[in-house]
Coordinates of C-alpha atoms in Angstrom, one line a residue:
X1 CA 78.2 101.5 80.0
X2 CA 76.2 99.6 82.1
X3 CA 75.2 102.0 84.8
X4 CA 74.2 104.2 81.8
X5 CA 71.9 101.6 79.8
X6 CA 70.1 100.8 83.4
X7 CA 69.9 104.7 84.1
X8 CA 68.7 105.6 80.4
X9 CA 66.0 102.4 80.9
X10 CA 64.8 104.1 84.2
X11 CA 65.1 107.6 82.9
X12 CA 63.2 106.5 79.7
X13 CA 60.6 105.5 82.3
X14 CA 60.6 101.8 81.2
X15 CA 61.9 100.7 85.1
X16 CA 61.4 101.5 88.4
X17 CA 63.8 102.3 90.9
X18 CA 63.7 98.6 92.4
X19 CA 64.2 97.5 88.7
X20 CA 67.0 99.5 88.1
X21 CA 69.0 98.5 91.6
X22 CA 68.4 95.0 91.0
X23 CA 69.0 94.7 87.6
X24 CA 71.3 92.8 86.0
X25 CA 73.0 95.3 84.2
X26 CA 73.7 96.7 87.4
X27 CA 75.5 93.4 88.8
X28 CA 77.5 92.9 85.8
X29 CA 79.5 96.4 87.7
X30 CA 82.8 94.2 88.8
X31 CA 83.2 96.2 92.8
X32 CA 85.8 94.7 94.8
X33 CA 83.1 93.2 97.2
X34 CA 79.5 91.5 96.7
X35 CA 76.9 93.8 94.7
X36 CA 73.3 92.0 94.6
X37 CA 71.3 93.3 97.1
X38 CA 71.4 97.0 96.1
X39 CA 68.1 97.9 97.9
X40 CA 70.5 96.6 101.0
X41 CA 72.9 98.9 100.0
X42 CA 71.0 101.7 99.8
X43 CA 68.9 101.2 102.7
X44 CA 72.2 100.6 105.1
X45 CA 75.1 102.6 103.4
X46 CA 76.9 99.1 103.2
X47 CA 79.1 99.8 100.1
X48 CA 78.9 102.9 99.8
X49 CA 81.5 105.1 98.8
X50 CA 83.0 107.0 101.4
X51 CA 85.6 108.6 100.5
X52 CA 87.2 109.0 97.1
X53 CA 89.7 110.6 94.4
X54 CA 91.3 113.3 96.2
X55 CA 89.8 112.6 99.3
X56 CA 89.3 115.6 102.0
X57 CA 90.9 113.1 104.3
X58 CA 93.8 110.3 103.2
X59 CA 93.1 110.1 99.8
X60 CA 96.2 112.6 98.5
X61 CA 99.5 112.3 97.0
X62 CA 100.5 108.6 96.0
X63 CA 97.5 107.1 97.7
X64 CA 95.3 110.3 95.7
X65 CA 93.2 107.5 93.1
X66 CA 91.9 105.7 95.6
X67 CA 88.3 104.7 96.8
X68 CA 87.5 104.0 100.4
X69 CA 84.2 101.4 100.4
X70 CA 82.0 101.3 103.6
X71 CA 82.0 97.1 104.4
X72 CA 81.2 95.6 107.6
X73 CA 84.1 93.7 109.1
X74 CA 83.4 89.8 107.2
X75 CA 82.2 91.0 103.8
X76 CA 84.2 89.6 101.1
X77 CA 86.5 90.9 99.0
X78 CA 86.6 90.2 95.4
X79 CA 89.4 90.6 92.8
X80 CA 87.9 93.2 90.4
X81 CA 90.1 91.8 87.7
X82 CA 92.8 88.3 87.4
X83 CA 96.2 88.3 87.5
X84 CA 98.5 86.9 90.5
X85 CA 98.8 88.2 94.0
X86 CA 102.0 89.7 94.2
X87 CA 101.7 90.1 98.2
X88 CA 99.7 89.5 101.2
X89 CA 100.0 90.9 104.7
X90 CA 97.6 89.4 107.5
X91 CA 99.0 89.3 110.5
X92 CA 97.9 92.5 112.0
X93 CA 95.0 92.3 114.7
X94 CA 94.0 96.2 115.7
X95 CA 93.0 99.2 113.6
X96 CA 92.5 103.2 114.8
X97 CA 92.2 107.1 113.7
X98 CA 96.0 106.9 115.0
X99 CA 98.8 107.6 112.3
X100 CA 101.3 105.1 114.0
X101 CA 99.0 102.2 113.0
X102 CA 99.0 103.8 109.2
X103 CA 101.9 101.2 108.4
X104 CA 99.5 98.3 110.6
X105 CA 96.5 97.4 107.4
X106 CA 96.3 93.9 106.3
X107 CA 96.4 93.5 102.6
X108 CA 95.8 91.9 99.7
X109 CA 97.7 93.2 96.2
X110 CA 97.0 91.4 92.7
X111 CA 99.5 91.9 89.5
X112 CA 97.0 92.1 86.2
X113 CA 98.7 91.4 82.9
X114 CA 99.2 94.8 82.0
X115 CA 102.0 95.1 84.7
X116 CA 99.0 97.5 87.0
X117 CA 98.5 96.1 90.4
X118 CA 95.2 96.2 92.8
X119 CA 95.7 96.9 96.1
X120 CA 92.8 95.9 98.7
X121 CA 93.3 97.3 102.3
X122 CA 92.1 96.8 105.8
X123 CA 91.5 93.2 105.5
X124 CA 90.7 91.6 108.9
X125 CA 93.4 89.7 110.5
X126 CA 94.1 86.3 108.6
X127 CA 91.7 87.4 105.9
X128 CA 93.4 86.4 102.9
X129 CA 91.9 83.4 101.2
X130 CA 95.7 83.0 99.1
X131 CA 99.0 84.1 99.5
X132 CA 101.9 85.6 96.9
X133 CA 102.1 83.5 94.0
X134 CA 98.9 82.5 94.0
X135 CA 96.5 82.8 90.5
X136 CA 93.3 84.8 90.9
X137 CA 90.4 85.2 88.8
X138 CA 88.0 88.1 88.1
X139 CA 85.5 88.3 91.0
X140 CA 87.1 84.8 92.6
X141 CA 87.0 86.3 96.6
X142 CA 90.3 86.7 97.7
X143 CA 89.5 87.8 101.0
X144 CA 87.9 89.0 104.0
X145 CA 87.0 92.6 105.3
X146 CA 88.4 94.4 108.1
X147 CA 89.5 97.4 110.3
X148 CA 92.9 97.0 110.8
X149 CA 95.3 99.9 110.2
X150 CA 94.7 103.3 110.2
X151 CA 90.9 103.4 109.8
X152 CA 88.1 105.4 111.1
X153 CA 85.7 102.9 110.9
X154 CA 85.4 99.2 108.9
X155 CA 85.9 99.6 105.0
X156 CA 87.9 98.4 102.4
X157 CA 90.7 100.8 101.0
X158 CA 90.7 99.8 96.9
X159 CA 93.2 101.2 94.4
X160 CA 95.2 100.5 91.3
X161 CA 98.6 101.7 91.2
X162 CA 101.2 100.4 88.6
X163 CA 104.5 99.9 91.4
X164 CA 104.4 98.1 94.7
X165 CA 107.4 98.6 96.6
X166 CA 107.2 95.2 98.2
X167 CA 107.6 93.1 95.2
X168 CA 110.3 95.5 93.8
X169 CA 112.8 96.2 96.4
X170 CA 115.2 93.7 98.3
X171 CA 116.5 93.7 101.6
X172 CA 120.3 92.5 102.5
X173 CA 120.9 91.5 106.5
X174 CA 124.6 92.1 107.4
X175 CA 124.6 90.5 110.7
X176 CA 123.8 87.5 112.2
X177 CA 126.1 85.7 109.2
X178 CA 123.8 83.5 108.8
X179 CA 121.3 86.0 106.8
X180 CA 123.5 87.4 104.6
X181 CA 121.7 86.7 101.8
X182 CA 118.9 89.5 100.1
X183 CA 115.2 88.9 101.8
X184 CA 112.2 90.3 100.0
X185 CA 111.6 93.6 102.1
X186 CA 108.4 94.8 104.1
X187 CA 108.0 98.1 103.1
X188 CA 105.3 100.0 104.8
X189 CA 102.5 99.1 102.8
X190 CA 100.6 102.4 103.7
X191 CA 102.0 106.3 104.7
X192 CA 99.6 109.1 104.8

């Protein structure tokens, strides 16, 4: 709605074009990373959608609602909406057009109220600002940008799904004895 009031303002010829990218309606739009300087934005592609539902590249199947932003490596990440961060993996350093390193992207996910989760991918290595358990608020920066994973280039990978694998499965170690008790799994948090 707000897009539309700013666009109907500017079509309506009440704004101009530098109006209507800085305008506040504008940066009330909750994106998963900073939004104010759209002239920036628009001038350097930093932001920028570049690849989205259905993708023509990685964006199919289970991953096929998700939005691929164009962030240099460093821009923050913000959590479009509260909740608590079911899981956080930042321990990977390197990133690639390879598909072994699909399974390699730091991430960041957040549980919302209504059971949905956020999922924000390609996070640089030690990028998280909190770990599972951890409450978040809406646009509180949770972390960092990255390349790591399978990744032509630096963005962040955003979607909402409404499972995550690693907050719903177990894992139970039969040998040594000494771990025979269920751990929390890594699942792959990525598969093209």
């Amino acid at each position: 709605r707000a897009v539309a009031a700013a666009a109907i303002g500017y079509v309506g010829g009440a704004a101009s074009v530098a109006d209507l990218l800085g305008s506040e309606a504008l940066t009330r739009l909750l994106l998963p990373y900073p939004s104010r300087f759209a002239a920036y934005r628009l001038a350097t592609g930093h932001g920028r959608c570049i690849q989205g539902v259905n993708g023509q590249s990685t964006h199919r199947g289970t991953l096929c609602y998700s939005f691929d932003f164009k962030l240099a490596v460093g821009t923050p990440v913000l959590a479009v909406r509260g909740g608590v961060v079911a899981a956080v993996v930042d321990h990977f350093a390197g990133g690639g057009a390879k598909a072994h390193l699909a399974p390699r992207a730091n991430f960041v996910a957040v549980r919302h109220r209504d059971g949905s989760y956020a999922r924000y991918y390609h996070l640089r290595k030690n990028g998280s600002r909190f770990r599972a358990g951890d409450v978040v608020k809406r646009g509180q920066q949770i972390a960092w940008s990255g390349n790591t994973g399978y990744t032509g280039g630096p963005h962040l990978h955003f979607d909402l799904v409404n499972l995550l694998p690693e907050e719903t499965s177990t894992l139970r170690v039969a040998s040594p004895s000494r771990l025979r008790r269920p751990l929390r799994s890594v699942a792959a948090a990525f598969s093209c």
